[in-house]
Amino acid sequence: MTNKYTYFIANWKMFGNLKTLNSLNNVITFVKKFKKNKIKLIYCPPSTLLSPLNNKLKSTSIDLGAQNCHQGDSYGANTGQINSHMIKAVGAKYVILGHSENRELGENDSLINLKIKNSIKSGLKIIFCIGESLNQKRKKQTKKVLSNQISQGLKKIRNKKNIIIAYEPIWAIGSGLIPKGTEIFEIIKFIKKKVRGSKVLYGGSVNIKNINTLKKIHNVDGFLIGGASQNSKKFIDIIKKTFN
Ligand code: PGA
């Protein structure tokens, strides 16, 4: 880890309710005691929990993020959608965009590009997810795929200072598998060369067993954590182990 602080981003996906938020008390207490400036914690709950979680996190150093948003710049007749202004207004600072689970539902690079541009205009910071499928990895297309996702997704965005990139191999998400440390190092190096100045995180099955391997990869700026972030104890243990 080369940075001032390490990111730990909790992506709760389509899990959690008001009761679940109580489990965050442990995390809030833990963070208060933890070495300041060492970590940047961001919780991305489903949109139903953005407002109550914002209230809970108000006097803490933990930040709030949304998991996706509509591409539009204005309000409108879009049933079931929320825009980046609404996310900002509820107190969130971040939004995850380009997650493979949404790409699988049909989101393409140009749609993601529009979402990123409008979210930046709204004053949000972006957690931009990229990653290759197993098939693409087998065909040795990883760098080509990432390169495309970056150039299309970040098209006409000059200032990248509010963009954090999360490298998430699709085959690693929720599978318990991760790439070799040397592979992650190589890919992160490649991404940082393409998007100078951005922080680059790793995501995909980060857990208490593999964090020892992952923390040794010097150019990784932190982690985007799905499954293991839904359990406060596991999440805290991962953070502790990163610094042990
Ligand atoms: P996972 O999810 O940690 O459960 O693999 C990561 C993600 O999809 O962001």
mmCIF file of N, CA and C in Angstrom, residues 79-137:
data_model
loop_
_atom_site.group_PDB
_atom_site.id
_atom_site.type_symbol
_atom_site.label_atom_id
_atom_site.label_comp_id
_atom_site.label_asym_id
_atom_site.label_seq_id
_atom_site.Cartn_x
_atom_site.Cartn_y
_atom_site.Cartn_z
ATOM 1 N N THR A 79 -39.922 5.651 -14.042
ATOM 2 C CA THR A 79 -40.376 4.833 -12.928
ATOM 3 C C THR A 79 -39.279 3.891 -12.427
ATOM 4 N N GLY A 80 -39.068 3.928 -11.143
ATOM 5 C CA GLY A 80 -38.096 3.007 -10.541
ATOM 6 C C GLY A 80 -36.676 3.517 -10.548
ATOM 7 N N GLN A 81 -36.459 4.713 -11.064
ATOM 8 C CA GLN A 81 -35.077 5.210 -11.188
ATOM 9 C C GLN A 81 -34.800 6.341 -10.206
ATOM 10 N N ILE A 82 -33.522 6.559 -9.921
ATOM 11 C CA ILE A 82 -33.132 7.755 -9.171
ATOM 12 C C ILE A 82 -31.988 8.426 -9.925
ATOM 13 N N ASN A 83 -31.925 9.763 -9.860
ATOM 14 C CA ASN A 83 -30.829 10.430 -10.568
ATOM 15 C C ASN A 83 -29.728 10.877 -9.599
ATOM 16 N N SER A 84 -28.643 11.366 -10.174
ATOM 17 C CA SER A 84 -27.481 11.706 -9.350
ATOM 18 C C SER A 84 -27.756 12.901 -8.427
ATOM 19 N N HIS A 85 -28.677 13.802 -8.823
ATOM 20 C CA HIS A 85 -29.021 14.928 -7.936
ATOM 21 C C HIS A 85 -29.673 14.405 -6.651
ATOM 22 N N MET A 86 -30.526 13.383 -6.833
ATOM 23 C CA MET A 86 -31.225 12.819 -5.666
ATOM 24 C C MET A 86 -30.236 12.150 -4.716
ATOM 25 N N ILE A 87 -29.255 11.509 -5.312
ATOM 26 C CA ILE A 87 -28.239 10.814 -4.511
ATOM 27 C C ILE A 87 -27.423 11.826 -3.709
ATOM 28 N N LYS A 88 -27.052 12.887 -4.388
ATOM 29 C CA LYS A 88 -26.284 13.953 -3.729
ATOM 30 C C LYS A 88 -27.124 14.588 -2.614
ATOM 31 N N ALA A 89 -28.410 14.826 -2.921
ATOM 32 C CA ALA A 89 -29.283 15.506 -1.959
ATOM 33 C C ALA A 89 -29.526 14.672 -0.699
ATOM 34 N N VAL A 90 -29.445 13.365 -0.832
ATOM 35 C CA VAL A 90 -29.702 12.507 0.335
ATOM 36 C C VAL A 90 -28.467 12.428 1.254
ATOM 37 N N GLY A 91 -27.344 12.978 0.770
ATOM 38 C CA GLY A 91 -26.149 13.013 1.614
ATOM 39 C C GLY A 91 -25.014 12.119 1.151
ATOM 40 N N ALA A 92 -25.217 11.439 0.020
ATOM 41 C CA ALA A 92 -24.152 10.549 -0.462
ATOM 42 C C ALA A 92 -23.093 11.348 -1.223
ATOM 43 N N LYS A 93 -21.859 10.861 -1.165
ATOM 44 C CA LYS A 93 -20.768 11.532 -1.877
ATOM 45 C C LYS A 93 -20.316 10.733 -3.090
ATOM 46 N N TYR A 94 -20.680 9.465 -3.130
ATOM 47 C CA TYR A 94 -20.159 8.560 -4.163
ATOM 48 C C TYR A 94 -21.295 7.824 -4.876
ATOM 49 N N VAL A 95 -20.986 7.331 -6.065
ATOM 50 C CA VAL A 95 -21.906 6.396 -6.723
ATOM 51 C C VAL A 95 -21.070 5.348 -7.474
ATOM 52 N N ILE A 96 -21.469 4.100 -7.331
ATOM 53 C CA ILE A 96 -20.816 3.014 -8.075
ATOM 54 C C ILE A 96 -21.429 2.990 -9.473
ATOM 55 N N LEU A 97 -20.600 3.015 -10.497
ATOM 56 C CA LEU A 97 -21.119 2.932 -11.872
ATOM 57 C C LEU A 97 -20.310 1.909 -12.678
ATOM 58 N N GLY A 98 -20.981 1.252 -13.594
ATOM 59 C CA GLY A 98 -20.310 0.277 -14.445
ATOM 60 C C GLY A 98 -20.121 -1.093 -13.804
ATOM 61 N N HIS A 99 -20.827 -1.341 -12.703
ATOM 62 C CA HIS A 99 -20.663 -2.656 -12.067
ATOM 63 C C HIS A 99 -21.096 -3.753 -13.044
ATOM 64 N N SER A 100 -20.372 -4.858 -13.045
ATOM 65 C CA SER A 100 -20.651 -5.914 -14.034
ATOM 66 C C SER A 100 -22.067 -6.469 -13.898
ATOM 67 N N GLU A 101 -22.615 -6.427 -12.675
ATOM 68 C CA GLU A 101 -23.979 -6.942 -12.505
ATOM 69 C C GLU A 101 -24.997 -6.052 -13.238
ATOM 70 N N ASN A 102 -24.659 -4.776 -13.420
ATOM 71 C CA ASN A 102 -25.529 -3.886 -14.204
ATOM 72 C C ASN A 102 -25.170 -3.917 -15.685
ATOM 73 N N ARG A 103 -23.900 -4.149 -15.981
ATOM 74 C CA ARG A 103 -23.522 -4.329 -17.393
ATOM 75 C C ARG A 103 -24.255 -5.559 -17.939
ATOM 76 N N GLU A 104 -24.355 -6.608 -17.092
ATOM 77 C CA GLU A 104 -25.059 -7.831 -17.516
ATOM 78 C C GLU A 104 -26.529 -7.569 -17.812
ATOM 79 N N LEU A 105 -27.096 -6.554 -17.172
ATOM 80 C CA LEU A 105 -28.508 -6.212 -17.415
ATOM 81 C C LEU A 105 -28.674 -5.332 -18.653
ATOM 82 N N GLY A 106 -27.566 -5.062 -19.325
ATOM 83 C CA GLY A 106 -27.676 -4.331 -20.593
ATOM 84 C C GLY A 106 -27.004 -2.971 -20.612
ATOM 85 N N GLU A 107 -26.397 -2.550 -19.507
ATOM 86 C CA GLU A 107 -25.722 -1.246 -19.530
ATOM 87 C C GLU A 107 -24.464 -1.331 -20.395
ATOM 88 N N ASN A 108 -24.384 -0.473 -21.403
ATOM 89 C CA ASN A 108 -23.181 -0.497 -22.241
ATOM 90 C C ASN A 108 -22.256 0.675 -21.894
ATOM 91 N N ASP A 109 -21.101 0.706 -22.554
ATOM 92 C CA ASP A 109 -20.087 1.705 -22.207
ATOM 93 C C ASP A 109 -20.575 3.140 -22.400
ATOM 94 N N SER A 110 -21.370 3.373 -23.451
ATOM 95 C CA SER A 110 -21.772 4.769 -23.677
ATOM 96 C C SER A 110 -22.804 5.210 -22.640
ATOM 97 N N LEU A 111 -23.664 4.297 -22.221
ATOM 98 C CA LEU A 111 -24.624 4.619 -21.158
ATOM 99 C C LEU A 111 -23.867 4.917 -19.852
ATOM 100 N N ILE A 112 -22.886 4.088 -19.580
ATOM 101 C CA ILE A 112 -22.087 4.271 -18.358
ATOM 102 C C ILE A 112 -21.350 5.613 -18.417
ATOM 103 N N ASN A 113 -20.831 5.952 -19.600
ATOM 104 C CA ASN A 113 -20.141 7.227 -19.801
ATOM 105 C C ASN A 113 -21.063 8.421 -19.467
ATOM 106 N N LEU A 114 -22.311 8.316 -19.924
ATOM 107 C CA LEU A 114 -23.286 9.383 -19.662
ATOM 108 C C LEU A 114 -23.573 9.489 -18.160
ATOM 109 N N LYS A 115 -23.733 8.339 -17.532
ATOM 110 C CA LYS A 115 -23.975 8.314 -16.080
ATOM 111 C C LYS A 115 -22.817 8.970 -15.340
ATOM 112 N N ILE A 116 -21.598 8.631 -15.765
ATOM 113 C CA ILE A 116 -20.415 9.176 -15.083
ATOM 114 C C ILE A 116 -20.381 10.692 -15.256
ATOM 115 N N LYS A 117 -20.585 11.154 -16.489
ATOM 116 C CA LYS A 117 -20.508 12.597 -16.750
ATOM 117 C C LYS A 117 -21.544 13.367 -15.921
ATOM 118 N N ASN A 118 -22.780 12.871 -15.917
ATOM 119 C CA ASN A 118 -23.829 13.595 -15.187
ATOM 120 C C ASN A 118 -23.653 13.495 -13.674
ATOM 121 N N SER A 119 -23.127 12.387 -13.202
ATOM 122 C CA SER A 119 -22.892 12.257 -11.757
ATOM 123 C C SER A 119 -21.781 13.192 -11.307
ATOM 124 N N ILE A 120 -20.759 13.354 -12.143
ATOM 125 C CA ILE A 120 -19.688 14.294 -11.799
ATOM 126 C C ILE A 120 -20.260 15.714 -11.746
ATOM 127 N N LYS A 121 -21.113 16.021 -12.721
ATOM 128 C CA LYS A 121 -21.747 17.358 -12.743
ATOM 129 C C LYS A 121 -22.553 17.597 -11.469
ATOM 130 N N SER A 122 -23.155 16.542 -10.944
ATOM 131 C CA SER A 122 -23.945 16.668 -9.710
ATOM 132 C C SER A 122 -23.070 16.788 -8.472
ATOM 133 N N GLY A 123 -21.774 16.605 -8.662
ATOM 134 C CA GLY A 123 -20.866 16.745 -7.520
ATOM 135 C C GLY A 123 -20.557 15.438 -6.808
ATOM 136 N N LEU A 124 -20.843 14.324 -7.464
ATOM 137 C CA LEU A 124 -20.540 13.028 -6.850
ATOM 138 C C LEU A 124 -19.163 12.533 -7.279
ATOM 139 N N LYS A 125 -18.567 11.703 -6.447
ATOM 140 C CA LYS A 125 -17.353 10.999 -6.855
ATOM 141 C C LYS A 125 -17.775 9.626 -7.383
ATOM 142 N N ILE A 126 -17.003 9.140 -8.329
ATOM 143 C CA ILE A 126 -17.413 7.921 -9.026
ATOM 144 C C ILE A 126 -16.540 6.733 -8.638
ATOM 145 N N ILE A 127 -17.185 5.621 -8.383
ATOM 146 C CA ILE A 127 -16.459 4.357 -8.222
ATOM 147 C C ILE A 127 -16.769 3.588 -9.510
ATOM 148 N N PHE A 128 -15.820 3.636 -10.424
ATOM 149 C CA PHE A 128 -16.043 3.126 -11.786
ATOM 150 C C PHE A 128 -15.491 1.689 -11.881
ATOM 151 N N CYS A 129 -16.419 0.727 -12.099
ATOM 152 C CA CYS A 129 -16.015 -0.688 -12.117
ATOM 153 C C CYS A 129 -15.709 -1.163 -13.534
ATOM 154 N N ILE A 130 -14.600 -1.874 -13.633
ATOM 155 C CA ILE A 130 -14.235 -2.499 -14.907
ATOM 156 C C ILE A 130 -13.748 -3.920 -14.616
ATOM 157 N N GLY A 131 -13.802 -4.774 -15.610
ATOM 158 C CA GLY A 131 -13.330 -6.135 -15.388
ATOM 159 C C GLY A 131 -13.638 -7.044 -16.559
ATOM 160 N N GLU A 132 -12.857 -8.106 -16.665
ATOM 161 C CA GLU A 132 -13.014 -9.041 -17.782
ATOM 162 C C GLU A 132 -13.754 -10.300 -17.343
ATOM 163 N N SER A 133 -14.359 -10.990 -18.307
ATOM 164 C CA SER A 133 -15.013 -12.272 -18.021
ATOM 165 C C SER A 133 -13.958 -13.376 -18.050
ATOM 166 N N LEU A 134 -14.347 -14.548 -17.597
ATOM 167 C CA LEU A 134 -13.406 -15.670 -17.586
ATOM 168 C C LEU A 134 -12.980 -16.038 -19.013
ATOM 169 N N ASN A 135 -13.956 -15.995 -19.882
ATOM 170 C CA ASN A 135 -13.685 -16.307 -21.280
ATOM 171 C C ASN A 135 -12.662 -15.328 -21.878
ATOM 172 N N GLN A 136 -12.842 -14.066 -21.578
ATOM 173 C CA GLN A 136 -11.911 -13.044 -22.083
ATOM 174 C C GLN A 136 -10.524 -13.241 -21.474
ATOM 175 N N LYS A 137 -10.499 -13.622 -20.208
ATOM 176 C CA LYS A 137 -9.202 -13.861 -19.550
ATOM 177 C C LYS A 137 -8.482 -15.035 -20.228
#
